[in-house]
PDB file of C-alpha atoms in Angstrom:
ATOM      1  CA  UNK A  30      32.890  -5.323  12.592  1.00  0.00           C
ATOM      2  CA  UNK A  31      31.852  -4.529   9.002  1.00  0.00           C
ATOM      3  CA  UNK A  32      32.470  -0.792   8.858  1.00  0.00           C
ATOM      4  CA  UNK A  33      32.139   1.200   5.662  1.00  0.00           C
ATOM      5  CA  UNK A  34      33.478   4.724   5.408  1.00  0.00           C
ATOM      6  CA  UNK A  35      32.833   7.446   2.871  1.00  0.00           C
ATOM      7  CA  UNK A  36      34.878  10.495   2.055  1.00  0.00           C
ATOM      8  CA  UNK A  37      34.149  13.315   1.949  1.00  0.00           C
ATOM      9  CA  UNK A  38      31.098  13.512   4.184  1.00  0.00           C
ATOM     10  CA  UNK A  39      29.988  16.681   2.448  1.00  0.00           C
ATOM     11  CA  UNK A  40      31.128  18.732  -0.494  1.00  0.00           C
ATOM     12  CA  UNK A  41      30.128  22.023  -2.057  1.00  0.00           C
ATOM     13  CA  UNK A  42      31.318  22.704  -5.559  1.00  0.00           C
ATOM     14  CA  UNK A  43      30.719  24.974  -8.513  1.00  0.00           C
ATOM     15  CA  UNK A  44      28.688  23.844 -11.470  1.00  0.00           C
ATOM     16  CA  UNK A  45      30.869  22.172 -14.079  1.00  0.00           C
ATOM     17  CA  UNK A  46      33.438  20.704 -11.713  1.00  0.00           C
ATOM     18  CA  UNK A  47      33.930  17.001 -11.058  1.00  0.00           C
ATOM     19  CA  UNK A  48      33.597  15.487  -7.619  1.00  0.00           C
ATOM     20  CA  UNK A  49      35.030  12.177  -6.463  1.00  0.00           C
ATOM     21  CA  UNK A  50      33.483  10.261  -3.575  1.00  0.00           C
ATOM     22  CA  UNK A  51      35.317   7.342  -1.986  1.00  0.00           C
ATOM     23  CA  UNK A  52      33.749   4.342  -0.349  1.00  0.00           C
ATOM     24  CA  UNK A  53      35.937   2.050   1.727  1.00  0.00           C
ATOM     25  CA  UNK A  54      35.280  -1.164   3.577  1.00  0.00           C
ATOM     26  CA  UNK A  55      37.530  -0.843   6.603  1.00  0.00           C
ATOM     27  CA  UNK A  56      37.628  -4.318   8.088  1.00  0.00           C
ATOM     28  CA  UNK A  57      36.429  -6.659   5.387  1.00  0.00           C
ATOM     29  CA  UNK A  58      36.871  -7.301   1.723  1.00  0.00           C
ATOM     30  CA  UNK A  59      33.876  -6.192  -0.267  1.00  0.00           C
ATOM     31  CA  UNK A  60      33.355  -8.116  -3.454  1.00  0.00           C
ATOM     32  CA  UNK A  61      30.366  -5.973  -4.325  1.00  0.00           C
ATOM     33  CA  UNK A  62      29.678  -2.327  -3.613  1.00  0.00           C
ATOM     34  CA  UNK A  63      26.526  -0.388  -4.354  1.00  0.00           C
ATOM     35  CA  UNK A  64      25.985   3.296  -4.937  1.00  0.00           C
ATOM     36  CA  UNK A  65      22.706   4.964  -4.014  1.00  0.00           C
ATOM     37  CA  UNK A  66      21.319   8.433  -4.314  1.00  0.00           C
ATOM     38  CA  UNK A  67      18.694   9.963  -2.103  1.00  0.00           C
ATOM     39  CA  UNK A  68      16.899  13.212  -2.787  1.00  0.00           C
ATOM     40  CA  UNK A  69      15.272  15.016   0.162  1.00  0.00           C
ATOM     41  CA  UNK A  70      12.312  13.102   1.562  1.00  0.00           C
ATOM     42  CA  UNK A  71      12.666  10.445  -1.123  1.00  0.00           C
ATOM     43  CA  UNK A  72      13.561   6.783  -1.060  1.00  0.00           C
ATOM     44  CA  UNK A  73      17.055   5.562  -1.665  1.00  0.00           C
ATOM     45  CA  UNK A  74      17.595   4.841  -5.338  1.00  0.00           C
ATOM     46  CA  UNK A  75      20.168   2.379  -6.534  1.00  0.00           C
ATOM     47  CA  UNK A  76      22.458   3.956  -9.093  1.00  0.00           C
ATOM     48  CA  UNK A  77      24.887   1.170  -9.847  1.00  0.00           C
ATOM     49  CA  UNK A  78      26.416  -2.058  -8.662  1.00  0.00           C
ATOM     50  CA  UNK A  79      30.141  -2.522  -8.853  1.00  0.00           C
ATOM     51  CA  UNK A  80      32.171  -5.676  -8.549  1.00  0.00           C
ATOM     52  CA  UNK A  81      35.874  -5.522  -7.938  1.00  0.00           C
ATOM     53  CA  UNK A  82      37.843  -5.620 -11.137  1.00  0.00           C
ATOM     54  CA  UNK A  83      34.919  -5.342 -13.516  1.00  0.00           C
ATOM     55  CA  UNK A  84      32.765  -2.608 -14.993  1.00  0.00           C
ATOM     56  CA  UNK A  85      29.891  -1.300 -12.942  1.00  0.00           C
ATOM     57  CA  UNK A  86      26.322  -2.197 -13.802  1.00  0.00           C
ATOM     58  CA  UNK A  87      24.189   0.921 -13.985  1.00  0.00           C
ATOM     59  CA  UNK A  88      20.482   1.143 -13.311  1.00  0.00           C
ATOM     60  CA  UNK A  89      18.181   2.365 -16.018  1.00  0.00           C
ATOM     61  CA  UNK A  90      18.246   6.129 -16.313  1.00  0.00           C
ATOM     62  CA  UNK A  91      21.665   6.565 -14.688  1.00  0.00           C
ATOM     63  CA  UNK A  92      24.232   8.006 -17.093  1.00  0.00           C
ATOM     64  CA  UNK A  93      27.395   5.971 -16.860  1.00  0.00           C
ATOM     65  CA  UNK A  94      29.476   8.714 -18.469  1.00  0.00           C
ATOM     66  CA  UNK A  95      28.297  11.195 -15.863  1.00  0.00           C
ATOM     67  CA  UNK A  96      28.627   8.944 -12.821  1.00  0.00           C
ATOM     68  CA  UNK A  97      31.935   7.143 -13.209  1.00  0.00           C
ATOM     69  CA  UNK A  98      32.421   4.221 -10.881  1.00  0.00           C
ATOM     70  CA  UNK A  99      35.732   2.526 -10.267  1.00  0.00           C
ATOM     71  CA  UNK A 100      36.049  -0.509  -7.995  1.00  0.00           C
ATOM     72  CA  UNK A 101      39.780  -0.958  -8.185  1.00  0.00           C
ATOM     73  CA  UNK A 102      40.266  -3.051  -5.075  1.00  0.00           C
ATOM     74  CA  UNK A 103      38.285  -5.184  -2.657  1.00  0.00           C
ATOM     75  CA  UNK A 104      38.181  -2.315  -0.175  1.00  0.00           C
ATOM     76  CA  UNK A 105      37.682   0.756  -2.325  1.00  0.00           C
ATOM     77  CA  UNK A 106      35.101   1.992  -4.782  1.00  0.00           C
ATOM     78  CA  UNK A 107      34.911   5.540  -6.091  1.00  0.00           C
ATOM     79  CA  UNK A 108      32.054   7.481  -7.620  1.00  0.00           C
ATOM     80  CA  UNK A 109      32.973  10.504  -9.699  1.00  0.00           C
ATOM     81  CA  UNK A 110      30.242  12.952 -10.594  1.00  0.00           C
ATOM     82  CA  UNK A 111      31.572  14.563 -13.758  1.00  0.00           C
ATOM     83  CA  UNK A 112      30.661  18.103 -14.746  1.00  0.00           C
ATOM     84  CA  UNK A 113      28.331  18.398 -11.810  1.00  0.00           C
ATOM     85  CA  UNK A 114      25.192  20.496 -12.110  1.00  0.00           C
ATOM     86  CA  UNK A 115      22.797  21.757  -9.420  1.00  0.00           C
ATOM     87  CA  UNK A 116      20.373  18.920 -10.172  1.00  0.00           C
ATOM     88  CA  UNK A 117      23.107  16.485  -9.106  1.00  0.00           C
ATOM     89  CA  UNK A 118      22.907  17.879  -5.588  1.00  0.00           C
ATOM     90  CA  UNK A 119      21.892  14.938  -3.470  1.00  0.00           C
ATOM     91  CA  UNK A 120      22.885  12.556  -0.730  1.00  0.00           C
ATOM     92  CA  UNK A 121      25.084   9.765  -2.087  1.00  0.00           C
ATOM     93  CA  UNK A 122      25.413   6.561  -0.092  1.00  0.00           C
ATOM     94  CA  UNK A 123      27.477   3.485  -0.728  1.00  0.00           C
ATOM     95  CA  UNK A 124      27.101   0.034   0.695  1.00  0.00           C
ATOM     96  CA  UNK A 125      29.224  -3.062   0.567  1.00  0.00           C
ATOM     97  CA  UNK A 126      28.713  -6.772   0.872  1.00  0.00           C
ATOM     98  CA  UNK A 127      31.048  -9.681   1.101  1.00  0.00           C
ATOM     99  CA  UNK A 128      29.634 -11.528  -1.835  1.00  0.00           C
ATOM    100  CA  UNK A 129      26.657  -9.806  -3.429  1.00  0.00           C
ATOM    101  CA  UNK A 130      23.095  -8.569  -3.259  1.00  0.00           C
ATOM    102  CA  UNK A 131      21.804 -11.474  -1.247  1.00  0.00           C
ATOM    103  CA  UNK A 132      24.046 -10.726   1.681  1.00  0.00           C
ATOM    104  CA  UNK A 133      23.730  -8.173   4.445  1.00  0.00           C
ATOM    105  CA  UNK A 134      24.678  -4.750   3.171  1.00  0.00           C
ATOM    106  CA  UNK A 135      26.828  -2.459   5.245  1.00  0.00           C
ATOM    107  CA  UNK A 136      26.193   1.176   4.541  1.00  0.00           C
ATOM    108  CA  UNK A 137      28.568   4.091   4.505  1.00  0.00           C
ATOM    109  CA  UNK A 138      27.601   7.294   6.316  1.00  0.00           C
ATOM    110  CA  UNK A 139      26.833   9.089   3.063  1.00  0.00           C
ATOM    111  CA  UNK A 140      28.143  12.144   1.242  1.00  0.00           C
ATOM    112  CA  UNK A 141      26.081  15.289   0.851  1.00  0.00           C
ATOM    113  CA  UNK A 142      26.809  17.033  -2.431  1.00  0.00           C
ATOM    114  CA  UNK A 143      25.718  20.581  -3.092  1.00  0.00           C
ATOM    115  CA  UNK A 144      26.405  21.979  -6.533  1.00  0.00           C
ATOM    116  CA  UNK A 145      26.106  25.739  -6.810  1.00  0.00           C
TER     117      UNK A 145
ATOM    118  CA  UNK B   1       1.462   1.497  -7.208  1.00  0.00           C
ATOM    119  CA  UNK B   2       4.848   1.106  -5.547  1.00  0.00           C
ATOM    120  CA  UNK B   3       6.235  -2.392  -5.344  1.00  0.00           C
ATOM    121  CA  UNK B   4       7.088  -1.821  -1.682  1.00  0.00           C
ATOM    122  CA  UNK B   5       4.617  -0.045   0.557  1.00  0.00           C
ATOM    123  CA  UNK B   6       5.277   0.957   4.132  1.00  0.00           C
ATOM    124  CA  UNK B   7       2.826   2.053   6.762  1.00  0.00           C
ATOM    125  CA  UNK B   8       2.485   4.308   8.511  1.00  0.00           C
ATOM    126  CA  UNK B   9       4.418   7.065   6.757  1.00  0.00           C
ATOM    127  CA  UNK B  10       4.824   8.978   9.996  1.00  0.00           C
ATOM    128  CA  UNK B  11       4.533   7.738  13.529  1.00  0.00           C
ATOM    129  CA  UNK B  12       4.751   9.595  16.809  1.00  0.00           C
ATOM    130  CA  UNK B  13       4.949   7.607  20.001  1.00  0.00           C
ATOM    131  CA  UNK B  14       5.520   8.179  23.694  1.00  0.00           C
ATOM    132  CA  UNK B  15       8.600   6.724  25.286  1.00  0.00           C
ATOM    133  CA  UNK B  16       7.966   3.170  26.366  1.00  0.00           C
ATOM    134  CA  UNK B  17       5.299   2.392  23.790  1.00  0.00           C
ATOM    135  CA  UNK B  18       5.370  -0.709  21.617  1.00  0.00           C
ATOM    136  CA  UNK B  19       5.791   0.246  17.980  1.00  0.00           C
ATOM    137  CA  UNK B  20       4.953  -1.622  14.814  1.00  0.00           C
ATOM    138  CA  UNK B  21       5.956  -0.624  11.309  1.00  0.00           C
ATOM    139  CA  UNK B  22       4.568  -2.585   8.397  1.00  0.00           C
ATOM    140  CA  UNK B  23       5.929  -3.393   4.964  1.00  0.00           C
ATOM    141  CA  UNK B  24       3.973  -4.990   2.136  1.00  0.00           C
ATOM    142  CA  UNK B  25       5.398  -5.886  -1.226  1.00  0.00           C
ATOM    143  CA  UNK B  26       3.906  -7.065  -4.460  1.00  0.00           C
ATOM    144  CA  UNK B  27       6.792  -8.943  -6.063  1.00  0.00           C
ATOM    145  CA  UNK B  28       8.546 -12.197  -5.396  1.00  0.00           C
ATOM    146  CA  UNK B  29      11.630 -11.668  -3.296  1.00  0.00           C
ATOM    147  CA  UNK B  30      14.559 -13.615  -1.974  1.00  0.00           C
ATOM    148  CA  UNK B  31      14.955 -11.601   1.217  1.00  0.00           C
ATOM    149  CA  UNK B  32      14.046  -8.346   2.897  1.00  0.00           C
ATOM    150  CA  UNK B  33      16.064  -5.719   4.734  1.00  0.00           C
ATOM    151  CA  UNK B  34      14.994  -3.418   7.512  1.00  0.00           C
ATOM    152  CA  UNK B  35      17.183  -0.315   7.608  1.00  0.00           C
ATOM    153  CA  UNK B  36      17.391   2.568  10.029  1.00  0.00           C
ATOM    154  CA  UNK B  37      18.324   5.992   8.730  1.00  0.00           C
ATOM    155  CA  UNK B  38      19.347   8.551  11.317  1.00  0.00           C
ATOM    156  CA  UNK B  39      18.563  12.274  10.941  1.00  0.00           C
ATOM    157  CA  UNK B  40      22.081  12.900   9.679  1.00  0.00           C
ATOM    158  CA  UNK B  41      21.516  10.427   6.873  1.00  0.00           C
ATOM    159  CA  UNK B  42      23.604   7.497   8.050  1.00  0.00           C
ATOM    160  CA  UNK B  43      22.027   4.103   7.451  1.00  0.00           C
ATOM    161  CA  UNK B  44      22.293   1.002   9.557  1.00  0.00           C
ATOM    162  CA  UNK B  45      21.101  -2.387   8.437  1.00  0.00           C
ATOM    163  CA  UNK B  46      18.949  -3.757  11.260  1.00  0.00           C
ATOM    164  CA  UNK B  47      17.877  -7.091   9.835  1.00  0.00           C
ATOM    165  CA  UNK B  48      17.967  -9.154   6.720  1.00  0.00           C
ATOM    166  CA  UNK B  49      15.446 -11.964   6.736  1.00  0.00           C
ATOM    167  CA  UNK B  50      13.900 -14.381   4.309  1.00  0.00           C
ATOM    168  CA  UNK B  51      11.558 -16.251   6.653  1.00  0.00           C
ATOM    169  CA  UNK B  52      10.254 -16.319  10.173  1.00  0.00           C
ATOM    170  CA  UNK B  53      11.423 -13.933  12.823  1.00  0.00           C
ATOM    171  CA  UNK B  54      14.592 -12.292  14.058  1.00  0.00           C
ATOM    172  CA  UNK B  55      15.246 -10.472  17.295  1.00  0.00           C
ATOM    173  CA  UNK B  56      18.017  -8.114  18.280  1.00  0.00           C
ATOM    174  CA  UNK B  57      17.709  -6.327  21.582  1.00  0.00           C
ATOM    175  CA  UNK B  58      14.424  -4.411  21.587  1.00  0.00           C
ATOM    176  CA  UNK B  59      13.897  -4.914  17.877  1.00  0.00           C
ATOM    177  CA  UNK B  60      11.947  -7.761  16.338  1.00  0.00           C
ATOM    178  CA  UNK B  61      11.383  -8.351  12.635  1.00  0.00           C
ATOM    179  CA  UNK B  62       8.976 -10.836  11.151  1.00  0.00           C
ATOM    180  CA  UNK B  63       8.206 -11.829   7.620  1.00  0.00           C
ATOM    181  CA  UNK B  64       5.411 -13.821   6.012  1.00  0.00           C
ATOM    182  CA  UNK B  65       6.510 -14.756   2.527  1.00  0.00           C
ATOM    183  CA  UNK B  66       3.107 -16.138   1.519  1.00  0.00           C
ATOM    184  CA  UNK B  67       1.344 -12.925   2.499  1.00  0.00           C
ATOM    185  CA  UNK B  68       4.187 -10.729   1.185  1.00  0.00           C
ATOM    186  CA  UNK B  69       4.337  -8.827   4.434  1.00  0.00           C
ATOM    187  CA  UNK B  70       6.920  -7.935   7.031  1.00  0.00           C
ATOM    188  CA  UNK B  71       6.745  -6.064  10.302  1.00  0.00           C
ATOM    189  CA  UNK B  72       9.320  -4.335  12.430  1.00  0.00           C
ATOM    190  CA  UNK B  73       8.516  -4.066  16.115  1.00  0.00           C
ATOM    191  CA  UNK B  74      10.235  -1.922  18.711  1.00  0.00           C
ATOM    192  CA  UNK B  75       9.548  -2.743  22.323  1.00  0.00           C
ATOM    193  CA  UNK B  76       9.930  -0.170  25.111  1.00  0.00           C
ATOM    194  CA  UNK B  77      10.595   2.603  22.603  1.00  0.00           C
ATOM    195  CA  UNK B  78      13.059   5.327  23.468  1.00  0.00           C
ATOM    196  CA  UNK B  79      13.715   8.791  21.996  1.00  0.00           C
ATOM    197  CA  UNK B  80      16.952   7.510  20.517  1.00  0.00           C
ATOM    198  CA  UNK B  81      14.857   5.191  18.342  1.00  0.00           C
ATOM    199  CA  UNK B  82      13.663   8.276  16.465  1.00  0.00           C
ATOM    200  CA  UNK B  83      14.709   7.754  12.876  1.00  0.00           C
ATOM    201  CA  UNK B  84      13.391   6.763   9.478  1.00  0.00           C
ATOM    202  CA  UNK B  85      12.882   3.040   9.125  1.00  0.00           C
ATOM    203  CA  UNK B  86      13.142   1.691   5.615  1.00  0.00           C
ATOM    204  CA  UNK B  87      12.023  -1.638   4.248  1.00  0.00           C
ATOM    205  CA  UNK B  88      13.909  -2.889   1.203  1.00  0.00           C
ATOM    206  CA  UNK B  89      13.254  -6.111  -0.680  1.00  0.00           C
ATOM    207  CA  UNK B  90      15.777  -8.085  -2.645  1.00  0.00           C
ATOM    208  CA  UNK B  91      14.567  -8.903  -6.128  1.00  0.00           C
ATOM    209  CA  UNK B  92      17.654  -8.882  -8.263  1.00  0.00           C
ATOM    210  CA  UNK B  93      18.459  -5.530  -6.782  1.00  0.00           C
ATOM    211  CA  UNK B  94      17.172  -3.761  -3.725  1.00  0.00           C
ATOM    212  CA  UNK B  95      13.772  -2.096  -4.030  1.00  0.00           C
ATOM    213  CA  UNK B  96      13.155   0.415  -1.278  1.00  0.00           C
ATOM    214  CA  UNK B  97      10.030   1.518   0.468  1.00  0.00           C
ATOM    215  CA  UNK B  98       9.598   5.216   1.135  1.00  0.00           C
ATOM    216  CA  UNK B  99      10.317   4.845   4.802  1.00  0.00           C
ATOM    217  CA  UNK B 100       8.476   5.426   8.047  1.00  0.00           C
ATOM    218  CA  UNK B 101       9.500   8.427  10.057  1.00  0.00           C
ATOM    219  CA  UNK B 102       9.352   7.561  13.748  1.00  0.00           C
ATOM    220  CA  UNK B 103       9.470  10.166  16.476  1.00  0.00           C
ATOM    221  CA  UNK B 104       9.533   8.970  20.066  1.00  0.00           C
ATOM    222  CA  UNK B 105       8.715  11.658  22.616  1.00  0.00           C
ATOM    223  CA  UNK B 106      10.126  11.530  26.159  1.00  0.00           C
TER     224      UNK B 106
END
């Protein structure tokens, strides 16, 4: 049980375009979803925490107008990288929990973004 | 100094060896995760623990809250265990260690 999917698994886009990444909990309702970014050979970095039906909470240094997060339902959260630039190229991973940070997190397989 | 330190950074072992990966942290936490990240990037949560010891198959995780230290042990290691193992502590949010890259040779 507790499967989280992400779509797309990889994306290549031109600089200036916007990219939407979906994160779905397939067999459970996720009250809280988390978005992480990982640069090559670096640790995972939490970008934002989203709770269904409310605005996401962004970590310091993460531009909320650039990384739009929508958690419209208990099974779906989306991350939109607006006006992507090459420095946004990274591995984006979502995770989901039933109730919040203190619970086991179930990770999606990740989305590799390459901005040319 | 990072709040979460893992050691070693890299580890190469022969198949069948007993492996230990260590995690030390400098902040008060409510719980700690051990994660496994495969070469393709996918992450699996192995354990979440706040005290004592947990075992799942060949994997054992222990934590000592007083000493701010946790260990992940792999018994009878196998090449398929090759991955990056990440320690992450829960303090409000998750704070990640930099990971330990494990390579198990046949």
